[in-house]
Tab-separated table of C-alpha atoms in Angstrom:
chain	number	residue	atom	x	y	z
V	947	ALA	CA	84.448	118.871	72.910
V	948	PRO	CA	87.670	118.293	74.986
V	949	GLY	CA	89.088	114.864	74.524
V	950	GLY	CA	87.213	114.341	71.261
V	951	GLY	CA	83.900	114.204	72.971
V	952	TYR	CA	84.336	110.458	74.039
V	953	PRO	CA	85.437	109.011	77.371
V	954	GLN	CA	89.065	108.329	78.112
V	955	ALA	CA	90.221	104.618	78.051
V	956	VAL	CA	89.861	103.033	81.406
V	957	ALA	CA	92.227	100.570	82.824
V	958	PRO	CA	90.977	97.000	83.600
V	959	GLY	CA	88.972	96.745	86.700
V	960	GLY	CA	87.674	100.318	86.517
V	961	GLY	CA	90.645	102.296	88.012
V	962	ASN	CA	92.359	105.375	86.551
V	963	PRO	CA	92.461	106.227	82.955
V	964	VAL	CA	95.175	104.072	81.024
V	965	ASP	CA	96.901	107.249	79.728
V	966	GLN	CA	97.765	108.156	83.491
V	967	ILE	CA	99.804	104.927	83.812
V	968	ASP	CA	103.617	105.336	83.314
V	969	PRO	CA	104.356	103.682	79.817
V	970	ASN	CA	107.072	101.761	81.408
V	971	VAL	CA	104.883	100.194	84.060
V	972	ALA	CA	102.307	99.308	81.427
V	973	GLN	CA	104.916	97.509	79.384
V	974	TRP	CA	106.107	95.735	82.469
V	975	PHE	CA	102.517	94.781	83.307
V	976	GLN	CA	101.835	93.493	79.858
V	977	ALA	CA	105.049	91.382	79.961
V	978	VAL	CA	104.292	89.873	83.385
V	979	ASP	CA	100.554	89.256	82.683
V	980	GLN	CA	101.327	86.110	80.788
V	981	ASP	CA	97.825	84.953	80.387
V	982	ASN	CA	96.651	88.435	79.218
V	983	ASN	CA	93.711	88.472	81.625
V	984	GLY	CA	94.288	91.992	82.961
V	985	HIS	CA	95.510	90.524	86.423
V	986	ILE	CA	98.847	89.405	87.829
V	987	ASP	CA	98.958	86.700	90.401
V	988	ALA	CA	101.845	85.645	92.636
V	989	GLU	CA	103.062	82.885	90.237
V	990	GLU	CA	103.291	85.423	87.351
V	991	LEU	CA	105.004	87.990	89.541
V	992	SER	CA	107.557	85.339	90.773
V	993	GLN	CA	108.394	84.375	87.188
V	994	ALA	CA	109.004	88.131	86.398
V	995	LEU	CA	111.092	89.257	89.180
V	996	VAL	CA	114.596	88.197	89.481
V	997	ASN	CA	117.046	88.703	92.389
V	998	GLY	CA	120.754	89.695	91.798
V	999	ASP	CA	121.879	86.201	92.050
V	1000	MET	CA	119.513	85.373	89.101
V	1001	SER	CA	116.965	83.394	91.245
V	1002	ASN	CA	113.346	84.294	90.901
V	1003	PHE	CA	111.473	85.942	93.699
V	1004	SER	CA	109.833	83.460	96.180
V	1005	GLN	CA	106.202	82.704	96.038
V	1006	GLU	CA	105.981	83.856	99.705
V	1007	ALA	CA	107.492	87.352	98.826
V	1008	CYS	CA	105.135	87.699	95.876
V	1009	GLN	CA	102.108	86.674	97.855
V	1010	MET	CA	102.954	89.293	100.570
V	1011	MET	CA	103.532	92.068	98.090
V	1012	ILE	CA	100.299	91.158	96.278
V	1013	LYS	CA	98.325	91.130	99.476
V	1014	MET	CA	99.756	94.589	100.364
V	1015	PHE	CA	98.850	96.220	97.157
V	1016	ASP	CA	95.552	94.215	96.239
V	1017	THR	CA	93.116	97.078	97.143
V	1018	ASN	CA	90.175	95.260	95.746
V	1019	LEU	CA	90.928	91.988	97.532
V	1020	THR	CA	90.930	89.726	94.521
V	1021	GLY	CA	94.205	88.033	95.286
V	1022	LYS	CA	95.596	89.441	92.223
V	1023	ILE	CA	96.823	92.770	91.144
V	1024	GLU	CA	95.567	95.063	88.372
V	1025	ILE	CA	97.538	97.559	86.421
V	1026	ASN	CA	97.001	100.574	88.802
V	1027	GLU	CA	97.956	98.389	91.865
V	1028	PHE	CA	100.919	96.986	89.824
V	1029	GLY	CA	102.110	100.608	89.262
V	1030	LYS	CA	102.183	101.191	93.066
V	1031	LEU	CA	103.923	97.649	93.523
V	1032	PHE	CA	106.442	98.404	90.806
V	1033	GLU	CA	107.329	101.671	92.562
V	1034	TYR	CA	107.607	100.069	95.932
V	1035	ILE	CA	110.050	97.281	94.605
V	1036	GLN	CA	112.155	99.852	92.966
V	1037	LYS	CA	112.563	101.581	96.225
V	1038	TRP	CA	113.479	98.548	98.015
V	1039	LYS	CA	115.872	97.593	95.171
V	1040	ALA	CA	117.698	100.891	95.415
V	1041	MET	CA	118.026	100.424	99.176
V	1042	PHE	CA	119.266	96.844	98.818
V	1043	GLU	CA	121.844	97.902	96.253
V	1044	GLY	CA	123.055	100.658	98.701
V	1045	PHE	CA	123.853	97.945	101.252
V	1046	ASP	CA	125.250	95.408	98.699
V	1047	LYS	CA	128.801	96.879	98.907
V	1048	ASP	CA	130.428	94.020	96.985
V	1049	ARG	CA	127.707	94.022	94.238
V	1050	ASN	CA	127.226	90.362	94.300
V	1051	GLY	CA	123.352	90.421	94.531
V	1052	CYS	CA	123.269	89.227	98.092
V	1053	LEU	CA	123.708	90.800	101.510
V	1054	ASP	CA	126.089	89.028	103.695
V	1055	PRO	CA	125.729	89.023	107.489
V	1056	GLY	CA	127.875	92.263	107.843
V	1057	GLU	CA	125.908	94.074	104.989
V	1058	PHE	CA	122.525	93.092	106.525
V	1059	THR	CA	123.718	94.173	110.020
V	1060	GLN	CA	124.676	97.491	108.639
V	1061	ALA	CA	121.170	97.734	106.852
V	1062	LEU	CA	119.287	97.033	109.998
V	1063	GLN	CA	121.426	99.428	112.026
V	1064	GLN	CA	120.933	102.185	109.479
V	1065	MET	CA	117.190	101.529	109.631
V	1066	GLY	CA	117.343	101.880	113.615
V	1067	TYR	CA	117.116	98.205	114.455
V	1068	ARG	CA	119.625	96.968	117.092
V	1069	PHE	CA	119.837	93.114	116.981
V	1070	SER	CA	122.335	90.992	118.438
V	1071	PRO	CA	124.955	89.118	116.160
V	1072	VAL	CA	123.360	85.820	117.271
V	1073	PHE	CA	119.863	86.947	116.361
V	1074	ILE	CA	120.999	88.256	112.920
V	1075	GLN	CA	122.881	84.862	112.269
V	1076	ASN	CA	119.798	82.789	113.252
V	1077	LEU	CA	117.666	84.973	111.037
V	1078	LEU	CA	119.899	84.591	107.919
V	1079	THR	CA	120.172	80.807	108.748
V	1080	LYS	CA	116.440	80.441	108.678
V	1081	LEU	CA	116.002	82.498	105.533
V	1082	ASN	CA	118.897	80.888	103.669
V	1083	PRO	CA	120.315	77.796	105.450
V	1084	ARG	CA	123.055	77.077	102.853
V	1085	GLU	CA	124.594	80.383	102.455
V	1086	CYS	CA	123.303	82.696	105.255
V	1087	LYS	CA	122.991	85.539	102.681
V	1088	LEU	CA	119.885	87.544	101.818
V	1089	THR	CA	118.590	88.181	98.316
V	1090	LEU	CA	116.351	91.075	97.439
V	1091	ASP	CA	113.077	89.135	97.813
V	1092	LYS	CA	113.980	87.822	101.273
V	1093	PHE	CA	115.308	91.308	102.267
V	1094	ILE	CA	111.850	92.843	101.475
V	1095	LEU	CA	110.115	89.943	103.094
V	1096	VAL	CA	112.053	90.084	106.355
V	1097	LEU	CA	111.998	93.845	106.596
V	1098	VAL	CA	108.244	94.067	106.198
V	1099	GLN	CA	107.818	91.445	108.754
V	1100	ILE	CA	110.187	93.126	111.320
V	1101	ARG	CA	108.453	96.433	110.627
V	1102	ARG	CA	105.116	94.967	111.188
V	1103	LEU	CA	106.079	93.189	114.389
V	1104	THR	CA	108.021	96.238	115.680
V	1105	ASP	CA	105.019	98.542	115.053
V	1106	SER	CA	102.794	96.010	116.935
V	1107	PHE	CA	105.162	95.633	119.635
V	1108	ARG	CA	105.703	99.332	120.162
V	1109	THR	CA	101.984	99.810	120.878
V	1110	ARG	CA	102.624	97.353	123.745
V	1111	ASP	CA	105.828	98.785	125.000
V	1112	THR	CA	104.254	101.695	127.043
V	1113	GLN	CA	107.520	102.513	128.769
V	1114	MET	CA	109.458	102.414	125.346
V	1115	MET	CA	112.223	100.099	126.993
V	1116	GLY	CA	112.239	97.440	124.592
V	1117	ALA	CA	110.106	95.196	126.763
V	1118	ALA	CA	106.394	94.468	126.953
V	1119	THR	CA	103.988	92.099	128.910
V	1120	LEU	CA	102.066	89.960	126.373
V	1121	GLN	CA	99.417	87.431	126.977
V	1122	TYR	CA	100.057	84.262	125.167
V	1123	GLU	CA	97.143	84.707	122.740
V	1124	ASP	CA	98.301	88.235	121.996
V	1125	PHE	CA	101.931	86.907	121.220
V	1126	VAL	CA	100.551	84.206	118.839
V	1127	GLY	CA	98.351	86.699	117.128
V	1128	LEU	CA	101.292	89.035	116.671
V	1129	ALA	CA	103.541	86.350	115.331
V	1130	MET	CA	100.813	85.064	112.753
V	1131	GLY	CA	99.763	88.610	111.792
V	1132	ALA	CA	96.293	88.303	113.253
V	1133	HIS	CA	96.663	91.284	115.488
V	1134	ASN	CA	97.889	94.861	115.007
């Protein structure tokens, strides 16, 4: 019988067969899953992911990413979900490194402005400075985790705003509750 007559090994949580998981992803998953329970939480992920300046990814960024890839809503990710998250982070990292012209592991205001412009966003220099100051008050630079965090938030807000900007003029009339819902992620 094909496969030796017995079922293929299945990943924790039921998902795809283990042999379909990229061996590099499986190795990373095992290294990150410090308590070997078959799941990765935000704390484990934060301890495993390092920015270019050697700081760990923030809990906020890790929680956001886990929430994005946690398809079974456990608050943790399993190996199949981790594979998708790993690929997602690699894409963001490549993009980030493309904008980090001086290769110091952080985006300065000029590099971040260029990144936003290349993605089609047109924000004023004052807005960009305020955003960088909020994210990193001491240095006004972005690490990879903050870059991912802020761009995911900008995209979510832009997509939500676009549905309300019926004339596509960069302006919309919002009710107060709608505005608060958008800002807090409670509306689409």
